[in-house]
Amino acid sequence: KEETGIFLSSDDTFSWSDIISTVEFNHTGELLATGDKGGRVVIFQREPESKNEPYNQGEYNVYSTFQSHEPEFDYLKSLEIEEKINKIKWLPQQNAAHSLLSTNDKTIKLWKITERDKRPEGYNLKDEEGKLKDLSTVTSLQVPVLKPMDLMVEVTPRRIFANGHTYHVNSISVNSDCETYMSADDLRINLWHLAITDRSFNIVDIKPANMEDLTEVITASEFHPHHCNLFVYSSSKGSLRLCDMRASALCDKHSKLYEEPEDPSNRSFFSEIISSVSDVKFSHSGRYMLTRDYLTVKVWDLNMETKPVETYQVHDYLRSKLCSLYENDCIFDKFECAWNGSDSVIMTGAYNNFFRMFDRNTKRDVTLEASRESSKPRAILKPRRVCVGGKRRKDDISVDSLDFTKKILHTAWHPTENIIAIAATNNLYIFQDKVNSEMH
Amino acid sequence: MGEEEGLHQTQLLDTMFVRGLKRKCFDGEEDIEGTLAGIKAIPSYNLQRQSLLDMSLVKLQLCHMLVEPNLCRSVLIANTVRQIQEEMTQDGTWQMINTQSTGQASLDRLVSTDILCRSSREQAEGKHVPGYSTFNKDFEGDQAQDSSETMSTVSSVQAPRNLQSNVWEMENPQENKGNFQKSLDQIFETLENKSPNSVEDLFSEVDNSYYDLDTMLTGMMSNTKMGHCDGLETFSSPTATASNSNCKSDLNELDHIVEILVES
């Protein structure tokens, strides 16, 4: 299986605000949205495949760029509200326009993206520049006609869902009913109707009466892909809670609690921190959940609450470095995870611009690198290896030479094809599996 | 030198903590655990645990800057502190360290705990710490010597005062504002009700020695996550950059401001 790379954005010097903070394909995979720390959203569109230029097929090019959020100042608390885009979620397409939700720490916005490629010409009362005509010059009536023009992509904010969150929003998820969505912060989850911005329903609240007693926060949440009443949220203690909105208005009592008992032989002061779940994703089938904690990715069967059905080690060689990673705060890095379209392969990022893929059927895994050096256009990615003492092969990297500032936190997989988007700091990489795409 | 020792210490901490060295009961001897005589390089588990505790407390304090701190991170660090405390209580290490307090010199060091532990709200109310300059000098003096040992001693005297009168034993910690401690609940309180009076107050709170401590412990000022530096850069220049040198020049200015405040 070969992976070829197409390298999109480039800058040797970049500013803090260019760092990509989220990546998301839309439901068809035609569009890919990225958000950055500067509050901007960039949407890429896949070029339609053409037989004339087979090498250009399926490339993603910039479609639209807009400023989604601006920095704000909370005067009550004298604190800045960052404009960083935490999450983007696409709405299923219902007409010619595309819509997406983007959120920063506090405010969620619904954006509508429309195309304009024609414009009316031949008005009776206005001239080409739009100025009113001198009526004495109008001697006959004409019917305005639509003439083609250069494609213009217009993005307009349709809804602003503000003041719903005291704490920082970490997830948003659109319900399969396409009418509602939820937003989760550290302590609460709210349910919104897409058309109503002045109120939301609180469906989960884990804030203790006394903040002194706070020991656990919500880290991620998602609606079930098919059952509009079910959603899951993960916690900093490594547990998952599946909730049913039909059971009660306030879903504080979970329907199911998924938790793996701690391994006593591996217990340390850092056990809790590394068990904190940074991302949770339902499989496309809806039968499984994928979670990412600091060192592993785990597949959970919805029917089994006692332990995950599969556990994959992402970078177990870091287990002996946890104190250093605690010191430099890397232990708090939140990595995301992703399923492929058929739920047979899972992917997640790591350090040194490495990302990992695990095939659930063959149990084989691979480490790849997203870097300019190893990703000339059309180049085939070479598997990488981290050596942990012992024998060292030629291109291996030792654990001590890993660059912990190069972290792949955000990854996305095309909904149906083997195309992946990898955010490496300020750069976006899109890799395609050419072998498989030829088979389509 | 201080930086190297800080790094070395952390690597050793890694070794100690790899397989969950969690002692169930204190064996009553304050000896160097698991080392051969003469190998000064491997500090005892207790000292390492103390070091982790200090690091955690500093991390909790350092997240009080201009952007709202990351609650998840704060909760995880606070839980780590709790775990260490519980273990130290079970060990009986608590009582042992408590009886070690001596004289005027250590009183200065106890006072310096105040700086580390004060909530930003208290600092905004304009309380000055009398022993502040002493702390600075002591600290820099320590750095010149064998800092790992000295720092551990200093911290071991400091820490029990921190933790003794914290939330676990008190009914209403908010009434103890006048004390030295900053309990974990106060951290969360301030996360909720942060209201420093002005930008100048925010700057005056920043203690330059924090950054020294941080540098020493981490051995590097990393460019990646600079929660505390971020805020400084935002105020000093409109375009935020990930430049380390920006941070350091801001620190020099702060150093100056802080010196003026202390002398007044």
XYZ file of C-alpha atoms in Angstrom:
704
model
C 0.000 0.000 0.000
C 1.535 3.270 -1.074
C 0.898 6.731 0.152
C 1.729 9.697 -2.027
C 1.865 13.194 -0.728
C 0.613 16.524 -1.903
C 1.966 19.376 0.115
C -0.247 22.423 0.246
C 0.668 25.385 2.360
C 4.177 26.526 2.932
C 6.039 29.010 4.976
C 9.392 28.678 6.562
C 8.662 31.493 8.892
C 5.212 31.555 10.301
C 3.412 33.317 13.060
C 1.582 31.827 15.985
C -1.741 32.606 14.393
C -1.001 30.380 11.386
C -0.941 27.246 13.473
C -3.730 24.951 12.328
C -6.038 24.021 15.171
C -8.639 21.830 13.483
C -9.201 19.872 10.257
C -12.485 18.454 8.962
C -13.752 16.906 5.724
C -17.373 17.490 4.762
C -19.758 14.570 4.305
C -18.853 13.916 0.675
C -15.164 14.664 1.046
C -15.368 17.271 -1.654
C -14.520 20.017 0.808
C -11.908 20.184 3.528
C -11.990 22.906 6.178
C -9.147 23.992 8.429
C -9.235 26.444 11.314
C -6.229 28.180 12.808
C -5.179 30.005 15.937
C -5.775 33.333 14.254
C -9.492 32.620 13.958
C -9.426 32.014 10.208
C -11.071 29.208 8.300
C -9.651 27.991 5.005
C -11.764 25.694 2.847
C -10.193 23.499 0.191
C -12.130 21.938 -2.650
C -11.242 18.810 -4.508
C -10.789 19.262 -8.219
C -13.046 17.003 -10.208
C -11.165 14.188 -11.847
C -10.614 14.736 -15.525
C -9.399 12.223 -18.023
C -7.374 14.859 -19.821
C -5.057 15.473 -16.929
C -4.891 12.300 -14.919
C -2.192 13.616 -12.633
C -4.306 16.479 -11.449
C -7.157 14.325 -10.400
C -8.449 14.756 -6.957
C -6.189 17.598 -5.857
C -7.386 19.976 -3.218
C -7.102 23.692 -3.880
C -8.096 26.702 -1.860
C -11.783 27.410 -2.292
C -12.459 30.104 0.294
C -10.829 31.863 3.219
C -12.635 33.874 5.842
C -12.194 35.264 9.311
C -14.492 33.289 11.557
C -13.666 34.598 15.019
C -11.916 37.651 16.355
C -10.118 37.994 19.671
C -12.368 39.300 22.386
C -11.975 40.613 25.860
C -14.152 39.495 28.725
C -14.426 42.675 30.757
C -16.056 40.986 33.689
C -13.173 38.637 34.282
C -10.454 40.768 32.702
C -9.457 37.889 30.500
C -8.821 37.486 26.836
C -10.984 35.163 24.797
C -8.834 33.547 22.157
C -9.952 33.578 18.562
C -8.470 30.147 17.996
C -10.867 27.831 16.153
C -11.240 24.768 18.332
C -13.538 22.757 16.116
C -15.299 22.847 12.765
C -18.197 20.599 11.907
C -19.957 20.491 8.557
C -23.704 20.271 8.289
C -25.068 17.706 5.849
C -25.728 19.491 2.580
C -29.400 20.193 2.001
C -29.300 22.553 -0.969
C -26.780 24.218 -3.224
C -25.136 25.959 -0.296
C -22.700 24.415 2.156
C -22.894 25.141 5.876
C -20.498 24.634 8.698
C -20.259 25.332 12.395
C -17.049 26.795 13.770
C -16.299 27.479 17.398
C -13.700 29.140 19.582
C -13.635 28.847 23.375
C -16.946 30.602 23.874
C -18.977 31.249 20.725
C -20.256 28.942 17.994
C -21.056 30.344 14.559
C -22.980 28.927 11.639
C -21.546 29.905 8.264
C -23.196 29.546 4.891
C -21.016 29.106 1.837
C -22.536 29.863 -1.539
C -21.236 30.128 -5.048
C -22.028 32.757 -7.511
C -21.017 32.195 -11.103
C -23.621 34.231 -12.968
C -24.835 37.747 -12.713
C -27.778 39.554 -14.205
C -27.063 42.134 -16.885
C -29.315 44.494 -18.789
C -31.351 46.261 -16.143
C -33.734 48.916 -17.305
C -33.232 51.442 -14.559
C -29.600 50.909 -13.621
C -26.526 50.921 -15.759
C -23.623 48.472 -15.557
C -22.091 50.188 -12.546
C -25.401 50.273 -10.751
C -26.056 53.970 -11.122
C -29.519 55.114 -11.999
C -29.995 55.801 -15.646
C -31.262 59.050 -16.953
C -34.821 58.056 -17.733
C -34.956 60.139 -20.865
C -32.435 57.798 -22.451
C -34.546 54.741 -21.882
C -36.473 54.143 -25.047
C -37.291 50.461 -24.860
C -37.690 47.733 -22.292
C -35.322 44.822 -22.038
C -35.331 41.673 -19.949
C -32.211 41.242 -17.822
C -30.300 38.080 -18.659
C -27.911 36.010 -16.565
C -24.403 36.090 -17.885
C -21.569 33.937 -16.620
C -18.919 35.519 -14.432
C -15.840 34.348 -12.581
C -16.715 32.078 -9.740
C -17.196 33.906 -6.491
C -17.483 32.085 -3.209
C -19.419 33.995 -0.614
C -19.383 33.162 3.054
C -21.903 34.720 5.372
C -22.492 34.240 9.082
C -26.040 32.978 9.512
C -26.206 32.330 13.238
C -24.143 33.256 16.233
C -24.634 31.057 19.290
C -23.151 33.126 22.053
C -23.183 33.204 25.834
C -23.849 29.520 26.172
C -20.634 28.588 27.907
C -18.808 29.674 31.012
C -15.926 27.308 30.367
C -13.952 26.539 27.234
C -15.771 24.756 24.430
C -13.853 21.653 23.407
C -16.322 19.881 21.076
C -19.296 20.415 18.838
C -21.308 17.689 17.166
C -24.197 17.865 14.740
C -27.073 15.508 15.443
C -28.212 13.037 12.792
C -31.573 14.812 12.848
C -29.785 17.744 11.148
C -31.783 20.147 13.293
C -29.866 20.202 16.526
C -26.265 20.119 17.624
C -24.433 19.997 20.914
C -21.515 21.961 22.283
C -19.436 20.747 25.205
C -17.177 22.700 27.520
C -15.127 21.469 30.482
C -18.120 21.052 32.740
C -21.313 21.314 30.710
C -22.903 20.168 27.483
C -25.577 22.229 25.739
C -28.066 21.248 23.089
C -28.924 23.875 20.495
C -31.396 24.111 17.687
C -29.658 25.307 14.563
C -32.271 27.987 13.999
C -32.414 29.339 17.551
C -29.570 31.345 18.985
C -30.993 32.916 22.086
C -31.347 29.774 24.125
C -29.917 26.326 24.533
C -30.730 23.355 26.706
C -28.222 22.121 29.207
C -28.082 18.332 28.966
C -24.998 17.510 31.029
C -23.663 19.392 34.020
C -20.817 17.959 36.046
C -19.905 21.105 37.889
C -19.764 20.303 41.604
C -21.585 22.537 44.058
C -18.229 23.364 45.542
C -15.477 24.007 43.030
C -13.051 22.654 45.611
C -14.468 19.240 44.889
C -13.705 19.404 41.186
C -11.604 16.452 40.121
C -12.900 15.571 36.673
C -13.738 17.521 33.504
C -15.361 16.755 30.166
C -12.766 16.410 27.432
C -14.741 15.518 24.273
C -18.222 14.582 23.134
C -20.038 13.369 20.038
C -23.517 12.405 18.864
C -24.118 8.880 17.659
C -24.086 8.854 13.845
C -27.472 7.147 13.501
C -29.372 7.312 16.807
C -30.296 10.913 17.356
C -30.965 10.346 21.053
C -27.536 8.966 21.933
C -24.309 10.781 22.581
C -21.049 10.036 24.319
C -18.717 12.212 26.349
C -15.264 11.461 27.657
C -13.580 12.647 30.833
C -10.154 13.536 32.144
C -10.223 10.370 34.238
C -10.381 8.165 31.160
C -14.023 7.189 31.289
C -16.705 7.351 28.616
C -20.348 7.974 29.291
C -23.039 7.089 26.805
C -26.184 9.090 27.417
C -29.730 8.752 26.152
C -31.628 11.993 25.818
C -34.917 10.175 26.008
C -34.196 9.085 29.557
C -34.361 12.523 31.132
C -33.921 16.179 30.353
C -30.678 16.424 32.258
C -28.447 13.542 31.262
C -26.292 13.482 34.348
C -26.975 9.824 34.829
C -25.284 7.974 32.074
C -26.898 5.033 30.385
C -23.566 3.288 30.112
C -20.195 3.946 31.686
C -17.145 2.675 29.834
C -14.079 2.394 31.965
C -11.054 0.168 31.940
C -9.722 -0.779 35.353
C -6.265 0.525 36.077
C -3.277 -1.727 35.640
C -1.709 -1.815 39.106
C 1.723 -2.727 37.781
C 1.864 0.431 35.709
C 0.609 2.767 38.371
C 2.472 6.047 38.838
C 1.733 9.637 39.706
C 1.074 10.200 36.033
C -1.401 7.378 35.554
C -4.423 9.598 35.701
C -3.013 12.223 33.384
C -2.136 9.718 30.685
C -5.526 8.088 30.980
C -7.331 11.333 30.218
C -9.193 10.895 26.928
C -8.321 13.625 24.433
C -10.710 12.590 21.653
C -13.657 10.261 21.101
C -15.121 9.286 17.727
C -17.951 6.931 16.824
C -17.223 4.529 14.005
C -19.162 5.105 10.785
C -21.156 1.999 11.554
C -22.102 3.304 14.978
C -21.076 0.046 16.624
C -17.767 1.203 18.057
C -16.108 4.178 19.668
C -12.498 5.191 19.239
C -10.704 6.979 22.064
C -7.265 8.534 22.291
C -5.372 8.973 25.505
C -1.773 10.027 25.846
C -0.107 6.755 24.925
C -2.778 4.629 23.260
C -5.816 4.490 21.008
C -8.612 2.176 22.045
C -11.603 0.722 20.264
C -14.676 0.208 22.422
C -17.683 -1.910 21.570
C -20.854 -0.083 22.600
C -22.091 -3.313 24.112
C -19.096 -3.849 26.358
C -18.486 -1.422 29.165
C -15.796 -3.187 31.105
C -12.869 -2.725 28.764
C -11.975 -1.789 25.200
C -12.020 -4.524 22.579
C -8.762 -3.318 21.042
C -5.852 -1.276 22.359
C -3.040 0.045 20.187
C 0.185 1.555 21.476
C 0.928 4.837 19.775
C 4.276 5.627 21.360
C 4.829 3.431 24.371
C 8.515 4.406 24.416
C 7.377 7.638 26.057
C 6.228 5.782 29.146
C 9.660 6.094 30.706
C 9.798 9.812 29.925
C 6.574 10.866 31.552
C 8.173 13.111 34.127
C 10.046 15.119 31.513
C 6.888 15.313 29.449
C 5.001 16.520 32.510
C 7.627 19.163 33.098
C 7.483 20.586 29.589
C 3.692 20.230 29.492
C 3.715 17.832 26.560
C 1.822 15.338 28.669
C -1.188 17.607 28.333
C -1.155 17.572 24.527
C -4.515 16.558 23.096
C -4.186 14.275 20.118
C -7.158 13.494 17.907
C -7.983 10.192 16.262
C -9.852 9.142 13.136
C -11.541 6.177 11.450
C -11.275 5.429 7.760
C -14.472 5.134 5.748
C -14.888 1.398 6.275
C -13.847 1.473 9.965
C -11.018 -0.941 9.231
C -8.111 1.443 9.821
C -7.599 3.998 12.580
C -5.187 6.885 12.587
C -3.719 9.262 15.108
C -0.847 11.719 15.389
C 2.307 11.716 17.478
C 5.512 13.758 17.899
C 8.277 14.562 15.451
C 5.570 15.063 12.821
C 4.900 11.350 12.896
C 1.449 9.898 12.543
C 0.370 6.311 13.022
C -2.134 4.061 11.312
C -3.413 0.777 12.662
C -5.156 -1.819 10.529
C -7.710 -3.504 12.718
C -7.961 -6.594 10.550
C -4.338 -7.396 9.837
C -3.144 -5.920 13.140
C -0.353 -4.237 11.255
C 0.640 -0.662 11.958
C 2.760 1.939 10.265
C 4.475 5.172 11.277
C 4.679 7.897 8.660
C 6.120 11.370 8.718
C 4.553 14.588 7.508
C 7.457 16.772 6.574
C 8.534 18.752 3.584
C 11.717 16.772 3.158
C 9.981 13.447 2.903
C 6.959 14.650 0.959
C 7.877 15.977 -2.423
C 4.755 15.978 -4.589
C 3.957 12.458 -5.861
C 6.610 11.041 -3.553
C 5.822 7.839 -1.791
C 5.922 8.014 1.992
C 8.474 5.850 3.614
C 7.585 4.139 6.872
C 9.511 5.449 9.853
C 10.671 3.721 12.981
C 11.563 4.869 16.442
C 14.232 2.754 18.013
C 14.328 2.182 21.722
C 17.846 1.132 22.409
C 18.964 -2.221 21.109
C 19.524 -2.662 17.404
C 19.321 0.462 15.375
C 18.562 0.379 11.697
C 19.773 2.959 9.249
C 16.875 5.447 9.168
C 15.643 4.914 12.677
C 15.144 7.805 15.009
C 16.083 7.445 18.626
C 13.608 8.493 21.275
C 15.920 11.207 22.509
C 16.101 12.891 19.122
C 12.353 13.202 18.753
C 11.211 16.762 18.292
C 8.407 17.335 20.771
C 7.558 20.717 19.315
C 6.456 19.035 16.098
C 3.213 17.460 17.112
C 0.462 16.145 14.905
C -2.616 16.853 16.959
C -5.213 17.151 14.195
C -5.884 14.579 11.517
C -8.869 13.784 9.329
C -9.833 10.961 7.009
C -11.939 11.359 3.868
C -15.381 9.815 4.502
C -15.123 7.244 1.727
C -11.717 7.270 0.068
C -8.190 6.760 1.283
C -7.319 10.412 1.498
C -6.046 11.866 4.745
C -5.425 15.414 5.904
C -2.646 15.983 8.429
C -2.044 19.266 10.198
C 1.587 19.722 11.173
C 1.812 23.009 13.050
C 1.195 25.570 10.309
C 1.332 23.168 7.393
C -1.404 21.040 5.911
C -0.534 17.773 4.222
C -2.943 15.773 2.139
C -1.982 12.218 1.336
C -3.731 9.918 -1.096
C -3.467 6.231 -1.538
C -2.905 5.968 -5.268
C -3.082 2.211 -5.441
C -6.541 2.070 -4.011
C -7.864 5.048 -5.909
C -6.959 3.366 -9.165
C -9.157 0.508 -8.152
C -12.256 2.689 -7.979
C 24.715 24.699 35.492
C 21.445 25.060 37.218
C 19.784 24.112 34.007
C 21.801 20.964 33.571
C 21.074 19.884 37.063
C 17.422 20.534 36.541
C 17.442 18.354 33.453
C 19.431 15.668 35.150
C 17.035 15.662 38.027
C 14.097 15.209 35.747
C 15.698 12.337 33.914
C 16.212 10.654 37.229
C 12.646 11.360 38.151
C 11.684 9.586 34.968
C 13.653 6.557 36.043
C 12.120 6.589 39.475
C 8.592 6.938 38.231
C 8.743 4.476 35.388
C 7.296 1.483 37.071
C 5.099 3.252 39.499
C 7.357 3.280 42.470
C 4.706 3.923 44.991
C 5.670 3.045 48.476
C 2.905 1.784 50.610
C 4.432 2.382 53.976
C 7.188 4.505 55.211
C 9.974 2.438 56.596
C 10.980 5.068 59.058
C 14.382 5.747 57.672
C 15.270 8.845 55.819
C 18.069 7.132 53.967
C 18.983 7.369 50.329
C 16.892 4.671 48.769
C 18.377 2.262 46.297
C 21.756 3.874 45.938
C 25.242 2.830 46.696
C 27.236 4.886 49.095
C 29.049 7.696 47.360
C 26.739 7.949 44.354
C 25.356 11.333 45.086
C 23.596 11.484 41.760
C 20.513 9.440 42.721
C 18.416 11.351 45.211
C 15.981 9.555 47.421
C 12.470 8.801 46.353
C 11.229 11.301 48.903
C 13.278 14.120 47.487
C 12.193 13.277 43.989
C 8.592 13.150 45.020
C 9.054 16.486 46.724
C 10.505 17.869 43.539
C 7.499 16.671 41.593
C 5.239 18.290 44.139
C 7.054 21.601 43.846
C 6.968 21.448 40.074
C 3.223 20.845 40.205
C 2.590 23.762 42.530
C 4.616 26.062 40.317
C 2.651 24.889 37.292
C -0.605 25.671 39.005
C 0.554 29.122 39.885
C 2.003 29.874 36.469
C -1.280 29.367 34.715
C -2.706 32.556 36.162
C -2.033 34.943 33.388
C -3.960 36.962 30.897
C -5.824 34.210 29.173
C -8.129 32.003 31.162
C -6.163 28.955 32.252
C -6.863 25.550 30.809
C -9.186 23.957 33.342
C -8.439 20.377 32.322
C -4.731 20.866 32.813
C -5.253 22.571 36.176
C -7.501 19.781 37.384
C -5.030 17.104 36.325
C -2.140 18.866 38.049
C -4.230 19.445 41.166
C -5.125 15.766 41.252
C -1.449 14.891 40.985
C -0.698 17.160 43.916
C -3.453 15.464 45.909
C -2.027 12.041 45.152
C 1.403 13.077 46.332
C -0.057 14.588 49.475
C -2.008 11.456 50.244
C 1.020 9.301 49.812
C 3.104 11.605 51.967
C 0.453 11.540 54.638
C 0.363 7.773 54.593
C 4.132 7.633 54.675
C 4.224 9.787 57.713
C 6.629 12.021 55.792
C 4.385 14.869 56.760
C 5.163 14.779 60.418
C 8.854 14.253 59.831
C 9.307 17.311 57.694
C 7.200 19.380 60.017
C 9.599 18.936 62.882
C 12.544 20.162 60.869
C 11.684 23.850 60.920
C 14.358 26.024 62.472
C 15.112 29.645 63.114
C 15.041 32.860 61.270
C 16.596 31.694 58.040
C 13.889 29.215 57.401
C 11.290 31.761 58.313
C 12.377 33.786 55.331
C 11.967 30.753 53.219
C 8.554 30.117 54.647
C 7.622 33.643 53.782
C 8.754 33.038 50.258
C 6.192 30.274 50.061
C 3.675 33.032 50.281
C 4.727 34.314 46.901
C 4.356 30.960 45.295
C 1.077 30.298 46.923
C -0.828 33.521 46.904
C -3.868 33.738 44.766
C -3.706 36.426 42.149
C -6.670 38.094 43.811
C -4.713 38.587 47.007
C -1.803 39.954 45.092
C -4.037 42.360 43.271
C -5.163 43.670 46.628
C -1.674 44.972 46.973
C -0.146 42.905 49.720
C 3.608 43.087 49.758
C 5.692 40.391 51.199
C 8.381 41.634 53.551
C 10.806 38.852 52.849
C 10.526 39.177 49.117
C 14.005 40.436 48.374
C 15.418 37.879 50.718
C 13.779 35.153 48.729
C 15.279 36.462 45.536
C 18.759 36.570 46.912
C 18.496 33.218 48.593
C 17.233 31.680 45.464
C 19.975 33.050 43.275
C 22.511 32.070 45.855
C 21.209 28.542 45.761
C 21.524 28.382 42.060
C 25.218 29.047 42.236
C 25.805 26.033 44.409
C 24.721 22.498 44.211
C 21.176 23.493 43.627
C 19.490 20.160 43.533
C 20.267 19.381 47.122
C 19.712 22.897 48.381
C 16.500 23.339 46.528
C 15.174 20.112 47.832
C 15.908 21.214 51.357
C 14.283 24.546 50.801
C 11.243 22.987 49.260
C 10.876 20.348 51.871
C 10.537 23.078 54.445
C 8.202 25.058 52.261
C 5.901 22.340 51.116
C 4.364 21.195 54.377
C 3.302 24.730 55.150
C 1.616 24.794 51.755
C -0.261 21.632 52.217
C -0.892 21.538 55.870
C -3.578 24.118 56.073
C -5.148 23.495 52.749
C -8.596 22.445 51.822
C -8.407 18.907 53.127
C -8.347 20.045 56.714
C -10.274 23.261 56.616
C -13.938 23.876 56.544
C -13.866 27.214 54.883
C -10.572 28.021 53.238
C -11.774 31.366 52.020
C -11.485 32.683 55.546
C -7.794 32.015 55.611
C -6.779 34.561 53.050
C -4.400 36.139 55.448
C -2.419 32.954 55.739
C 0.421 31.678 53.687
C -1.464 29.065 51.825
C -3.010 28.889 48.542
C -5.200 25.854 48.628
C -6.294 24.108 45.511
C -9.826 25.299 45.952
C -8.619 28.861 45.901
C -7.031 28.131 42.595
C -10.403 27.072 41.275
C -12.075 30.030 42.904
C -9.764 32.366 41.122
C -10.380 30.492 37.930
C -14.019 31.410 38.369
C -13.781 34.940 39.663
C -10.635 36.322 38.225
C -10.687 40.083 38.523
C -7.338 41.787 38.724
C -7.720 45.506 38.886
C -5.774 46.589 35.897
C -3.115 45.710 33.419
C -0.465 47.195 35.691
C -1.591 44.964 38.514
C -1.280 41.975 36.267
C 2.273 42.902 35.433
C 3.168 43.630 39.015
C 2.085 40.154 40.007
C 4.588 38.515 37.760
C 7.545 37.440 39.763
C 10.649 37.138 37.671
C 11.969 34.390 39.878
C 9.160 32.171 38.626
C 10.822 32.118 35.281
C 14.147 31.336 36.842
C 12.608 28.401 38.624
C 10.895 27.266 35.505
C 14.067 27.575 33.475
C 15.969 25.625 36.032
C 13.463 22.866 36.207
C 12.855 22.535 32.543
C 16.287 23.480 31.352
C 14.695 25.221 28.442
C 12.230 27.902 27.657
C 10.222 26.099 25.069
C 8.628 27.951 22.225
C 5.646 25.731 21.976
C 3.299 26.225 24.831
C 4.005 29.502 26.470
C 0.813 30.116 28.306
C 2.501 32.636 30.502
C 4.620 34.222 27.834
C 1.713 34.454 25.444
C -0.006 37.033 27.508
C 3.093 39.138 27.835
C 3.624 39.199 24.129
C 0.056 40.110 23.428
C 0.389 43.184 25.543
C 3.797 44.199 24.428
C 3.245 43.921 20.708
C 0.180 43.658 18.502
C 1.573 40.834 16.432
C 2.043 37.777 18.555
C 5.091 35.813 17.628
C 6.496 32.635 18.997
C 9.806 34.312 19.565
C 11.687 33.470 22.692
C 13.634 36.699 22.682
C 10.453 38.755 22.930
C 9.601 36.884 26.078
C 12.983 37.419 27.631
C 13.125 41.143 26.957
C 9.680 41.488 28.503
C 10.982 39.628 31.502
C 13.830 42.088 31.900
C 11.358 44.922 31.956
C 9.260 43.085 34.493
C 12.318 42.463 36.566
C 12.809 46.195 36.635
C 9.192 46.904 37.541
C 9.251 44.316 40.270
C 12.426 45.718 41.755
C 10.846 49.144 41.931
C 7.762 47.745 43.623
C 9.750 45.860 46.188
C 11.870 48.776 47.133
C 8.902 51.074 47.568
